[in-house]
PDB file of C-alpha atoms in Angstrom:
ATOM      1  CA  MET V   1      11.309  14.812  13.615  1.00 34.00           C
ATOM      2  CA  THR V   2      14.622  13.039  13.154  1.00 38.00           C
ATOM      3  CA  GLU V   3      15.280  10.283  10.666  1.00 46.00           C
ATOM      4  CA  ARG V   4      14.970   7.491  13.226  1.00 47.00           C
ATOM      5  CA  THR V   5      12.127   8.977  15.303  1.00 78.00           C
ATOM      6  CA  MET V   6       8.703   7.530  14.620  1.00 86.00           C
ATOM      7  CA  PRO V   7       5.307   7.035  16.258  1.00 93.00           C
ATOM      8  CA  VAL V   8       4.976   4.309  18.868  1.00 94.00           C
ATOM      9  CA  VAL V   9       2.554   1.401  18.514  1.00 96.00           C
ATOM     10  CA  PRO V  10       2.581  -0.996  21.508  1.00 95.00           C
ATOM     11  CA  GLY V  11       4.035  -4.381  20.667  1.00 96.00           C
ATOM     12  CA  VAL V  12       5.700  -3.211  17.454  1.00 97.00           C
ATOM     13  CA  ASP V  13       9.491  -3.366  17.110  1.00 96.00           C
ATOM     14  CA  HIS V  14      11.618  -1.704  14.423  1.00 96.00           C
ATOM     15  CA  ARG V  15      14.689  -2.558  12.410  1.00 96.00           C
ATOM     16  CA  TRP V  16      16.222  -1.926   9.004  1.00 97.00           C
ATOM     17  CA  ILE V  17      17.345  -4.351   6.319  1.00 98.00           C
ATOM     18  CA  ASP V  18      19.640  -3.739   3.380  1.00 98.00           C
ATOM     19  CA  VAL V  19      18.034  -4.832   0.125  1.00 98.00           C
ATOM     20  CA  ASP V  20      20.683  -4.631  -2.568  1.00 96.00           C
ATOM     21  CA  GLY V  21      21.917  -1.273  -1.296  1.00 97.00           C
ATOM     22  CA  VAL V  22      18.542   0.195  -0.292  1.00 98.00           C
ATOM     23  CA  SER V  23      17.726   0.351   3.419  1.00 98.00           C
ATOM     24  CA  LEU V  24      14.105  -0.578   4.108  1.00 98.00           C
ATOM     25  CA  HIS V  25      12.411   0.054   7.418  1.00 97.00           C
ATOM     26  CA  VAL V  26      10.677  -2.952   8.988  1.00 98.00           C
ATOM     27  CA  ALA V  27       7.997  -2.718  11.693  1.00 98.00           C
ATOM     28  CA  GLU V  28       7.426  -6.124  13.271  1.00 98.00           C
ATOM     29  CA  ALA V  29       4.981  -7.688  15.715  1.00 98.00           C
ATOM     30  CA  GLY V  30       3.950 -11.187  16.771  1.00 97.00           C
ATOM     31  CA  ALA V  31       7.461 -12.624  16.412  1.00 94.00           C
ATOM     32  CA  ALA V  32       6.564 -15.453  18.810  1.00 93.00           C
ATOM     33  CA  HIS V  33       4.272 -16.892  16.119  1.00 94.00           C
ATOM     34  CA  ARG V  34       6.989 -17.035  13.480  1.00 91.00           C
ATOM     35  CA  SER V  35       7.977 -20.610  14.290  1.00 79.00           C
ATOM     36  CA  THR V  36       4.439 -21.940  13.978  1.00 80.00           C
ATOM     37  CA  ASP V  37       2.888 -23.433  10.851  1.00 87.00           C
ATOM     38  CA  ARG V  38       0.929 -20.223  10.282  1.00 93.00           C
ATOM     39  CA  PRO V  39       2.148 -17.970   7.467  1.00 96.00           C
ATOM     40  CA  SER V  40       3.752 -14.644   8.242  1.00 97.00           C
ATOM     41  CA  LEU V  41       1.945 -11.537   7.017  1.00 98.00           C
ATOM     42  CA  VAL V  42       3.678  -8.790   5.049  1.00 98.00           C
ATOM     43  CA  LEU V  43       1.846  -5.444   5.130  1.00 99.00           C
ATOM     44  CA  LEU V  44       2.491  -2.783   2.467  1.00 99.00           C
ATOM     45  CA  HIS V  45       1.131   0.751   2.697  1.00 98.00           C
ATOM     46  CA  GLY V  46       0.105   3.151  -0.054  1.00 98.00           C
ATOM     47  CA  TRP V  47       0.515   6.859  -0.837  1.00 98.00           C
ATOM     48  CA  PRO V  48       0.888   9.246   0.917  1.00 98.00           C
ATOM     49  CA  GLN V  49       1.437   7.048   3.956  1.00 98.00           C
ATOM     50  CA  HIS V  50       3.855   4.619   5.617  1.00 98.00           C
ATOM     51  CA  TRP V  51       3.771   1.665   8.041  1.00 98.00           C
ATOM     52  CA  PHE V  52       1.753   3.668  10.593  1.00 98.00           C
ATOM     53  CA  CYS V  53      -1.413   3.171   8.519  1.00 98.00           C
ATOM     54  CA  TRP V  54      -1.521  -0.365   9.988  1.00 98.00           C
ATOM     55  CA  ARG V  55      -1.467   0.814  13.637  1.00 98.00           C
ATOM     56  CA  LYS V  56      -5.069  -0.344  14.226  1.00 97.00           C
ATOM     57  CA  VAL V  57      -4.531  -3.642  12.399  1.00 98.00           C
ATOM     58  CA  MET V  58      -1.092  -4.946  13.393  1.00 98.00           C
ATOM     59  CA  PRO V  59      -1.754  -5.604  17.111  1.00 97.00           C
ATOM     60  CA  ALA V  60      -4.868  -7.656  16.366  1.00 98.00           C
ATOM     61  CA  LEU V  61      -3.244  -9.738  13.631  1.00 98.00           C
ATOM     62  CA  ALA V  62      -0.124 -10.209  15.776  1.00 98.00           C
ATOM     63  CA  GLU V  63      -2.218 -12.078  18.349  1.00 97.00           C
ATOM     64  CA  THR V  64      -2.053 -15.133  16.090  1.00 96.00           C
ATOM     65  CA  HIS V  65       0.506 -14.391  13.338  1.00 97.00           C
ATOM     66  CA  HIS V  66       3.950 -12.969  12.740  1.00 98.00           C
ATOM     67  CA  VAL V  67       3.365  -9.564  11.124  1.00 98.00           C
ATOM     68  CA  VAL V  68       5.858  -7.441   9.187  1.00 98.00           C
ATOM     69  CA  ALA V  69       5.011  -3.970   7.854  1.00 98.00           C
ATOM     70  CA  LEU V  70       7.539  -2.522   5.419  1.00 98.00           C
ATOM     71  CA  ASP V  71       8.028   1.086   4.444  1.00 98.00           C
ATOM     72  CA  LEU V  72       8.288   1.175   0.659  1.00 98.00           C
ATOM     73  CA  ARG V  73      11.316   2.923  -0.802  1.00 98.00           C
ATOM     74  CA  GLY V  74      10.852   6.683  -0.729  1.00 98.00           C
ATOM     75  CA  ALA V  75       8.336   6.558   2.128  1.00 98.00           C
ATOM     76  CA  GLY V  76       8.361   6.502   5.901  1.00 97.00           C
ATOM     77  CA  TRP V  77      11.815   5.664   7.226  1.00 97.00           C
ATOM     78  CA  SER V  78      13.179   3.736   4.244  1.00 98.00           C
ATOM     79  CA  ASP V  79      15.861   5.008   1.882  1.00 98.00           C
ATOM     80  CA  VAL V  80      14.920   7.375  -0.927  1.00 98.00           C
ATOM     81  CA  PRO V  81      16.475   6.457  -4.291  1.00 98.00           C
ATOM     82  CA  GLU V  82      16.411   9.282  -6.825  1.00 97.00           C
ATOM     83  CA  GLY V  83      14.861   9.259 -10.281  1.00 96.00           C
ATOM     84  CA  THR V  84      11.530   8.429 -11.864  1.00 97.00           C
ATOM     85  CA  SER V  85      12.557   4.913 -12.904  1.00 97.00           C
ATOM     86  CA  ALA V  86      13.291   4.009  -9.281  1.00 98.00           C
ATOM     87  CA  TYR V  87       9.555   4.216  -8.567  1.00 98.00           C
ATOM     88  CA  ASP V  88       8.300   1.966 -11.327  1.00 98.00           C
ATOM     89  CA  LYS V  89       6.044  -0.347  -9.306  1.00 98.00           C
ATOM     90  CA  ARG V  90       7.599  -3.386 -10.968  1.00 98.00           C
ATOM     91  CA  VAL V  91      10.992  -2.313  -9.605  1.00 98.00           C
ATOM     92  CA  MET V  92       9.420  -1.840  -6.193  1.00 98.00           C
ATOM     93  CA  ALA V  93       7.690  -5.240  -6.347  1.00 98.00           C
ATOM     94  CA  ASP V  94      10.983  -6.949  -7.185  1.00 98.00           C
ATOM     95  CA  GLU V  95      12.528  -5.201  -4.189  1.00 98.00           C
ATOM     96  CA  ILE V  96       9.772  -6.473  -1.888  1.00 98.00           C
ATOM     97  CA  ALA V  97      10.224 -10.009  -3.230  1.00 98.00           C
ATOM     98  CA  ARG V  98      13.923  -9.720  -2.427  1.00 98.00           C
ATOM     99  CA  ALA V  99      13.097  -8.380   1.064  1.00 98.00           C
ATOM    100  CA  ILE V 100      10.910 -11.434   1.684  1.00 98.00           C
ATOM    101  CA  GLU V 101      13.912 -13.604   0.865  1.00 98.00           C
ATOM    102  CA  LEU V 102      16.254 -11.640   3.129  1.00 98.00           C
ATOM    103  CA  LEU V 103      13.747 -11.766   5.989  1.00 98.00           C
ATOM    104  CA  GLU V 104      13.594 -15.541   5.447  1.00 97.00           C
ATOM    105  CA  LEU V 105       9.814 -15.580   5.289  1.00 97.00           C
ATOM    106  CA  ASP V 106       8.294 -18.792   3.980  1.00 95.00           C
ATOM    107  CA  ARG V 107       5.685 -17.795   1.399  1.00 97.00           C
ATOM    108  CA  PRO V 108       3.967 -15.101   3.477  1.00 98.00           C
ATOM    109  CA  VAL V 109       0.506 -13.733   2.835  1.00 98.00           C
ATOM    110  CA  LEU V 110       0.666 -10.170   1.529  1.00 98.00           C
ATOM    111  CA  LEU V 111      -1.771  -7.521   2.749  1.00 98.00           C
ATOM    112  CA  GLY V 112      -1.589  -4.235   0.881  1.00 98.00           C
ATOM    113  CA  HIS V 113      -3.408  -0.938   0.672  1.00 98.00           C
ATOM    114  CA  ASP V 114      -3.475   1.412  -2.326  1.00 98.00           C
ATOM    115  CA  TRP V 115      -0.065   1.269  -4.082  1.00 98.00           C
ATOM    116  CA  GLY V 116       1.005  -1.296  -1.506  1.00 98.00           C
ATOM    117  CA  ALA V 117      -1.796  -3.563  -2.720  1.00 98.00           C
ATOM    118  CA  TRP V 118      -0.841  -2.976  -6.364  1.00 98.00           C
ATOM    119  CA  ILE V 119       2.762  -3.867  -5.526  1.00 98.00           C
ATOM    120  CA  SER V 120       1.616  -6.936  -3.562  1.00 98.00           C
ATOM    121  CA  LEU V 121      -0.240  -8.192  -6.629  1.00 98.00           C
ATOM    122  CA  LEU V 122       2.823  -7.510  -8.779  1.00 98.00           C
ATOM    123  CA  VAL V 123       4.957  -9.540  -6.373  1.00 98.00           C
ATOM    124  CA  ALA V 124       2.602 -12.480  -6.857  1.00 98.00           C
ATOM    125  CA  SER V 125       2.519 -11.896 -10.619  1.00 98.00           C
ATOM    126  CA  ARG V 126       6.258 -11.493 -11.165  1.00 98.00           C
ATOM    127  CA  HIS V 127       7.498 -13.964  -8.534  1.00 98.00           C
ATOM    128  CA  PRO V 128       5.339 -17.108  -8.592  1.00 97.00           C
ATOM    129  CA  GLY V 129       5.763 -19.178  -5.461  1.00 96.00           C
ATOM    130  CA  SER V 130       6.824 -16.224  -3.303  1.00 97.00           C
ATOM    131  CA  THR V 131       3.492 -15.837  -1.518  1.00 98.00           C
ATOM    132  CA  ARG V 132       0.525 -17.987  -0.483  1.00 97.00           C
ATOM    133  CA  GLY V 133      -2.092 -15.335  -1.126  1.00 98.00           C
ATOM    134  CA  VAL V 134      -2.801 -11.612  -1.400  1.00 98.00           C
ATOM    135  CA  VAL V 135      -5.365  -9.399   0.312  1.00 98.00           C
ATOM    136  CA  ALA V 136      -5.629  -6.171  -1.695  1.00 98.00           C
ATOM    137  CA  THR V 137      -7.503  -3.242  -0.177  1.00 98.00           C
ATOM    138  CA  ALA V 138      -8.597  -0.208  -2.172  1.00 98.00           C
ATOM    139  CA  ILE V 139      -6.954  -1.105  -5.478  1.00 98.00           C
ATOM    140  CA  VAL V 140      -7.779  -2.548  -8.879  1.00 97.00           C
ATOM    141  CA  ALA V 141      -5.968  -5.507 -10.435  1.00 97.00           C
ATOM    142  CA  PRO V 142      -2.862  -4.453 -12.417  1.00 97.00           C
ATOM    143  CA  TRP V 143      -3.793  -6.855 -15.232  1.00 96.00           C
ATOM    144  CA  ALA V 144      -7.362  -5.557 -15.644  1.00 91.00           C
ATOM    145  CA  ASP V 145      -8.069  -2.930 -18.274  1.00 85.00           C
ATOM    146  CA  MET V 146      -9.410   0.478 -17.263  1.00 82.00           C
ATOM    147  CA  PRO V 147     -12.357   1.974 -19.214  1.00 83.00           C
ATOM    148  CA  TRP V 148     -11.501   5.383 -20.638  1.00 81.00           C
ATOM    149  CA  HIS V 149     -14.712   6.905 -19.323  1.00 86.00           C
ATOM    150  CA  GLN V 150     -13.549   6.117 -15.769  1.00 86.00           C
ATOM    151  CA  LEU V 151     -10.214   7.931 -15.982  1.00 85.00           C
ATOM    152  CA  TRP V 152     -11.714  11.104 -14.507  1.00 87.00           C
ATOM    153  CA  ARG V 153     -11.400   9.395 -11.135  1.00 90.00           C
ATOM    154  CA  PHE V 154      -7.633   9.690 -11.385  1.00 91.00           C
ATOM    155  CA  ALA V 155      -7.430  13.398 -12.199  1.00 91.00           C
ATOM    156  CA  TYR V 156      -5.257  13.993  -9.128  1.00 93.00           C
ATOM    157  CA  GLN V 157      -2.413  11.915 -10.569  1.00 94.00           C
ATOM    158  CA  PRO V 158      -1.125  14.516 -13.084  1.00 95.00           C
ATOM    159  CA  ILE V 159      -1.104  16.992 -10.203  1.00 94.00           C
ATOM    160  CA  ALA V 160       0.799  14.724  -7.821  1.00 96.00           C
ATOM    161  CA  GLY V 161       3.203  13.553 -10.524  1.00 96.00           C
ATOM    162  CA  GLY V 162       3.423  16.726 -12.571  1.00 95.00           C
ATOM    163  CA  PRO V 163       6.150  19.405 -12.628  1.00 95.00           C
ATOM    164  CA  ALA V 164       4.883  20.960  -9.383  1.00 94.00           C
ATOM    165  CA  GLY V 165       4.270  17.621  -7.658  1.00 93.00           C
ATOM    166  CA  ALA V 166       7.247  17.692  -5.297  1.00 96.00           C
ATOM    167  CA  PHE V 167       6.531  21.326  -4.383  1.00 95.00           C
ATOM    168  CA  LEU V 168       2.908  20.509  -3.567  1.00 95.00           C
ATOM    169  CA  HIS V 169       3.907  17.562  -1.384  1.00 97.00           C
ATOM    170  CA  ARG V 170       5.922  19.915   0.834  1.00 95.00           C
ATOM    171  CA  HIS V 171       4.577  23.440   0.461  1.00 96.00           C
ATOM    172  CA  ALA V 172       1.372  25.458   0.023  1.00 95.00           C
ATOM    173  CA  LYS V 173       0.395  24.215   3.505  1.00 95.00           C
ATOM    174  CA  GLN V 174       0.464  20.717   1.997  1.00 96.00           C
ATOM    175  CA  VAL V 175      -3.038  21.330   0.698  1.00 96.00           C
ATOM    176  CA  LEU V 176      -2.645  18.586  -1.932  1.00 96.00           C
ATOM    177  CA  LEU V 177      -2.089  15.865   0.653  1.00 97.00           C
ATOM    178  CA  LYS V 178      -4.651  17.271   3.065  1.00 97.00           C
ATOM    179  CA  THR V 179      -7.247  17.304   0.268  1.00 96.00           C
ATOM    180  CA  ILE V 180      -6.416  13.711  -0.685  1.00 96.00           C
ATOM    181  CA  PHE V 181      -6.875  12.585   2.909  1.00 97.00           C
ATOM    182  CA  LYS V 182     -10.171  14.429   3.238  1.00 96.00           C
ATOM    183  CA  LEU V 183     -11.781  13.542  -0.087  1.00 95.00           C
ATOM    184  CA  GLY V 184     -10.711   9.908   0.150  1.00 96.00           C
ATOM    185  CA  ALA V 185     -12.481   9.366   3.461  1.00 97.00           C
ATOM    186  CA  SER V 186     -16.103   8.421   4.003  1.00 96.00           C
ATOM    187  CA  ARG V 187     -18.444  11.110   5.290  1.00 92.00           C
ATOM    188  CA  LYS V 188     -18.495   9.728   8.815  1.00 93.00           C
ATOM    189  CA  PHE V 189     -14.723   9.376   9.186  1.00 96.00           C
ATOM    190  CA  ARG V 190     -12.701  12.196  10.720  1.00 95.00           C
ATOM    191  CA  TRP V 191      -8.932  12.195  10.775  1.00 96.00           C
ATOM    192  CA  GLN V 192      -7.212  12.837  14.071  1.00 95.00           C
ATOM    193  CA  ARG V 193      -4.940  15.767  13.301  1.00 95.00           C
ATOM    194  CA  SER V 194      -2.013  14.235  15.190  1.00 94.00           C
ATOM    195  CA  GLU V 195      -2.301  10.966  13.245  1.00 94.00           C
ATOM    196  CA  ARG V 196      -2.557  12.678   9.873  1.00 96.00           C
ATOM    197  CA  GLU V 197       0.460  14.765  10.845  1.00 96.00           C
ATOM    198  CA  GLU V 198       2.557  11.592  11.040  1.00 96.00           C
ATOM    199  CA  TYR V 199       2.183  11.295   7.261  1.00 97.00           C
ATOM    200  CA  LEU V 200       2.422  14.969   6.397  1.00 97.00           C
ATOM    201  CA  ALA V 201       5.651  15.375   8.346  1.00 96.00           C
ATOM    202  CA  ARG V 202       7.543  12.819   6.277  1.00 96.00           C
ATOM    203  CA  TYR V 203       6.690  14.613   3.029  1.00 97.00           C
ATOM    204  CA  ARG V 204       8.214  17.853   4.245  1.00 96.00           C
ATOM    205  CA  ASP V 205      11.527  16.190   3.520  1.00 96.00           C
ATOM    206  CA  PRO V 206      12.568  17.290  -0.003  1.00 97.00           C
ATOM    207  CA  ALA V 207      13.752  13.818  -1.033  1.00 97.00           C
ATOM    208  CA  ARG V 208      10.511  12.153   0.038  1.00 97.00           C
ATOM    209  CA  ALA V 209       8.493  14.859  -1.678  1.00 97.00           C
ATOM    210  CA  ARG V 210      10.341  14.053  -4.915  1.00 97.00           C
ATOM    211  CA  ALA V 211       9.700  10.351  -4.303  1.00 98.00           C
ATOM    212  CA  GLY V 212       5.974  11.014  -3.949  1.00 97.00           C
ATOM    213  CA  GLN V 213       6.039  12.873  -7.234  1.00 97.00           C
ATOM    214  CA  SER V 214       8.011  10.049  -8.878  1.00 98.00           C
ATOM    215  CA  MET V 215       5.479   7.420  -7.755  1.00 98.00           C
ATOM    216  CA  TYR V 216       2.920   9.002 -10.059  1.00 97.00           C
ATOM    217  CA  ARG V 217       5.277  10.216 -12.739  1.00 97.00           C
ATOM    218  CA  ALA V 218       6.592   6.674 -13.204  1.00 97.00           C
ATOM    219  CA  PHE V 219       3.067   5.302 -13.343  1.00 97.00           C
ATOM    220  CA  MET V 220       1.808   7.816 -15.894  1.00 95.00           C
ATOM    221  CA  LEU V 221       4.851   7.674 -18.189  1.00 95.00           C
ATOM    222  CA  LYS V 222       6.075   4.085 -17.866  1.00 95.00           C
ATOM    223  CA  GLU V 223       3.324   1.898 -16.469  1.00 96.00           C
ATOM    224  CA  MET V 224      -0.133   3.112 -17.420  1.00 93.00           C
ATOM    225  CA  PRO V 225       0.540   2.864 -21.200  1.00 92.00           C
ATOM    226  CA  GLN V 226       1.328  -0.856 -20.749  1.00 92.00           C
ATOM    227  CA  ILE V 227      -1.675  -1.887 -18.657  1.00 89.00           C
ATOM    228  CA  GLY V 228      -3.659  -4.435 -20.626  1.00 81.00           C
ATOM    229  CA  ARG V 229      -0.656  -4.896 -22.924  1.00 86.00           C
ATOM    230  CA  GLY V 230       1.456  -7.312 -20.975  1.00 90.00           C
ATOM    231  CA  TYR V 231       2.138  -5.077 -17.988  1.00 95.00           C
ATOM    232  CA  ALA V 232       1.341  -7.839 -15.493  1.00 97.00           C
ATOM    233  CA  ARG V 233       0.581 -11.540 -15.695  1.00 96.00           C
ATOM    234  CA  ARG V 234      -2.789 -12.420 -14.230  1.00 97.00           C
ATOM    235  CA  VAL V 235      -2.381 -14.419 -11.026  1.00 98.00           C
ATOM    236  CA  ASP V 236      -4.382 -17.653 -11.131  1.00 97.00           C
ATOM    237  CA  GLU V 237      -2.480 -19.997  -8.830  1.00 97.00           C
ATOM    238  CA  ILE V 238      -3.092 -18.472  -5.381  1.00 98.00           C
ATOM    239  CA  PRO V 239      -6.175 -16.980  -3.667  1.00 98.00           C
ATOM    240  CA  LEU V 240      -6.721 -13.253  -4.056  1.00 98.00           C
ATOM    241  CA  LEU V 241      -9.104 -11.181  -1.956  1.00 98.00           C
ATOM    242  CA  PHE V 242      -9.982  -7.652  -3.068  1.00 98.00           C
ATOM    243  CA  LEU V 243     -11.535  -5.366  -0.444  1.00 98.00           C
ATOM    244  CA  PRO V 244     -12.846  -2.072  -1.863  1.00 98.00           C
ATOM    245  CA  GLY V 245     -14.628   0.470   0.299  1.00 98.00           C
ATOM    246  CA  THR V 246     -18.172   1.230  -0.803  1.00 98.00           C
ATOM    247  CA  GLY V 247     -17.479   4.946  -0.381  1.00 96.00           C
ATOM    248  CA  ASP V 248     -14.178   5.031  -2.287  1.00 96.00           C
ATOM    249  CA  VAL V 249     -14.719   7.556  -5.083  1.00 92.00           C
ATOM    250  CA  VAL V 250     -11.453   6.681  -6.862  1.00 93.00           C
ATOM    251  CA  LEU V 251     -11.001   2.916  -6.527  1.00 95.00           C
ATOM    252  CA  ALA V 252     -14.715   2.268  -6.656  1.00 95.00           C
ATOM    253  CA  PRO V 253     -16.070  -1.290  -6.197  1.00 96.00           C
ATOM    254  CA  SER V 254     -17.320  -1.306  -9.800  1.00 95.00           C
ATOM    255  CA  LEU V 255     -13.717  -0.936 -11.005  1.00 95.00           C
ATOM    256  CA  VAL V 256     -12.329  -3.468  -8.557  1.00 97.00           C
ATOM    257  CA  ARG V 257     -14.897  -6.050  -9.673  1.00 96.00           C
ATOM    258  CA  ARG V 258     -13.333  -6.077 -13.138  1.00 95.00           C
ATOM    259  CA  ALA V 259     -10.915  -8.626 -11.647  1.00 95.00           C
ATOM    260  CA  GLU V 260     -13.761 -11.062 -10.943  1.00 96.00           C
ATOM    261  CA  GLY V 261     -14.206 -14.219 -12.974  1.00 95.00           C
ATOM    262  CA  PRO V 262     -11.338 -16.571 -12.120  1.00 97.00           C
ATOM    263  CA  PRO V 263     -12.201 -18.963  -9.260  1.00 97.00           C
ATOM    264  CA  ASN V 264      -9.257 -17.779  -7.142  1.00 98.00           C
ATOM    265  CA  VAL V 265     -10.551 -14.179  -7.012  1.00 98.00           C
ATOM    266  CA  THR V 266     -13.006 -12.895  -4.408  1.00 98.00           C
ATOM    267  CA  VAL V 267     -14.220  -9.295  -4.170  1.00 98.00           C
ATOM    268  CA  THR V 268     -15.889  -8.245  -0.918  1.00 98.00           C
ATOM    269  CA  GLU V 269     -17.015  -4.688  -0.328  1.00 98.00           C
ATOM    270  CA  ILE V 270     -16.290  -2.946   2.984  1.00 98.00           C
ATOM    271  CA  SER V 271     -19.537  -1.156   3.736  1.00 97.00           C
ATOM    272  CA  GLY V 272     -19.255   2.428   4.882  1.00 96.00           C
ATOM    273  CA  SER V 273     -15.539   2.766   4.221  1.00 98.00           C
ATOM    274  CA  GLY V 274     -13.872   5.273   1.988  1.00 98.00           C
ATOM    275  CA  HIS V 275     -10.399   4.787   0.567  1.00 98.00           C
ATOM    276  CA  TRP V 276      -8.552   4.535   3.900  1.00 98.00           C
ATOM    277  CA  VAL V 277      -9.825   1.064   4.809  1.00 98.00           C
ATOM    278  CA  PRO V 278      -7.136   0.115   7.407  1.00 98.00           C
ATOM    279  CA  GLU V 279      -7.958   3.259   9.398  1.00 98.00           C
ATOM    280  CA  GLU V 280     -11.661   3.692   8.709  1.00 98.00           C
ATOM    281  CA  LYS V 281     -12.716   0.065   9.203  1.00 98.00           C
ATOM    282  CA  PRO V 282      -9.847  -1.776  10.937  1.00 98.00           C
ATOM    283  CA  ALA V 283     -12.037  -4.316  12.755  1.00 98.00           C
ATOM    284  CA  GLU V 284     -13.792  -5.304   9.523  1.00 98.00           C
ATOM    285  CA  LEU V 285     -10.462  -5.559   7.726  1.00 98.00           C
ATOM    286  CA  VAL V 286      -8.988  -7.757  10.451  1.00 98.00           C
ATOM    287  CA  GLY V 287     -12.058  -9.989  10.306  1.00 98.00           C
ATOM    288  CA  HIS V 288     -11.742 -10.477   6.549  1.00 98.00           C
ATOM    289  CA  VAL V 289      -8.021 -11.178   6.828  1.00 98.00           C
ATOM    290  CA  ARG V 290      -8.595 -13.767   9.545  1.00 98.00           C
ATOM    291  CA  ASP V 291     -11.240 -15.479   7.416  1.00 98.00           C
ATOM    292  CA  PHE V 292      -8.818 -15.465   4.472  1.00 98.00           C
ATOM    293  CA  LEU V 293      -6.056 -17.006   6.584  1.00 97.00           C
ATOM    294  CA  ARG V 294      -8.184 -19.999   7.619  1.00 96.00           C
ATOM    295  CA  GLN V 295      -7.467 -21.703   4.293  1.00 95.00           C
ATOM    296  CA  PHE V 296      -3.736 -21.978   4.988  1.00 95.00           C
TER     297      PHE V 296
END
C-alpha cells in the first residue's frame, strides 16, 4: 500500500490541507450541501483506525449535509510528527480547531469516536464558538473524574503506550491490535477481514506505529494526571450528545453517564453495540445524529 492509496467509498473525495506545517488528510462528501443553512459535519476517528471507520455513516449523512472526515495526525494518510508531546490530545484538538478555520467551516457539528470524540470535546472546551454541538460516541467526558476502582478497564493502555508499544503495533502478527478489535466488539459483530486489514496495514509503517504508542504514552504521562484538576473546561454552552454502546466493556455506559447533570448533556445508549459504534450500529448512529441536527 502506497502513501496515497486508500480504500474507496462511493461519493467520497480526498484532499490534503496544510495545518501549520502538518499535512492532514481530508475525506469529503456532500459538498453540494455546503452552501445551505445546514451545518457541516466534521468526523474524527479513534485508535487504531482512520477515516475509513465512517464508511457506513458518511454516505447517509452526506444526503443532507456537507461531511468532512479528517485523519488525525499520526493516523491514516496524515503526516506523522515525532515525539510524545505531539500526541497530547490538547495539541491535537488545537490542530483540529485550526483545520476547521482553514477549511472555512462555519461552526460545524463535530462527530467523534473514541479518541476522536475526546478530541472533539476538547475542541469545544478549548475553542468556544468553534462548533455548534458535539456527538461523542464511545468516550467519557474529559472533564469528568474517573473512579479508581474502574481503572482496570484501561489495562491495555500501558501495553499500547509502553516501551514495546510501537513494536506491538507492527509485529508479533499485530496481535495487540487484533485483540483490541475483537474484544471491543459485541458478541454478534464479526469483522470483515479485508476491512480490518485497512487499519492494520497503516500501523505496519514504523512512524505510525510510534504514533500509536505516543497516543497512549502522552495520555498516561501528561494528560491523565491532570483530569479533574483543570485538564478541560466543562462545556455548558452547546448541546452535547454522548452515545455509548451497551456492550462496550471499556467505555461502559455507567462511566459515560458521569457527564450527566447539565441541561445541555444527553446520554443515549446504543443497544447491542460494543465499542465500534460507527461500524457495528451505523444506522442507529445516523438516526441519532439526524435527530441531533434538527435543533440547528
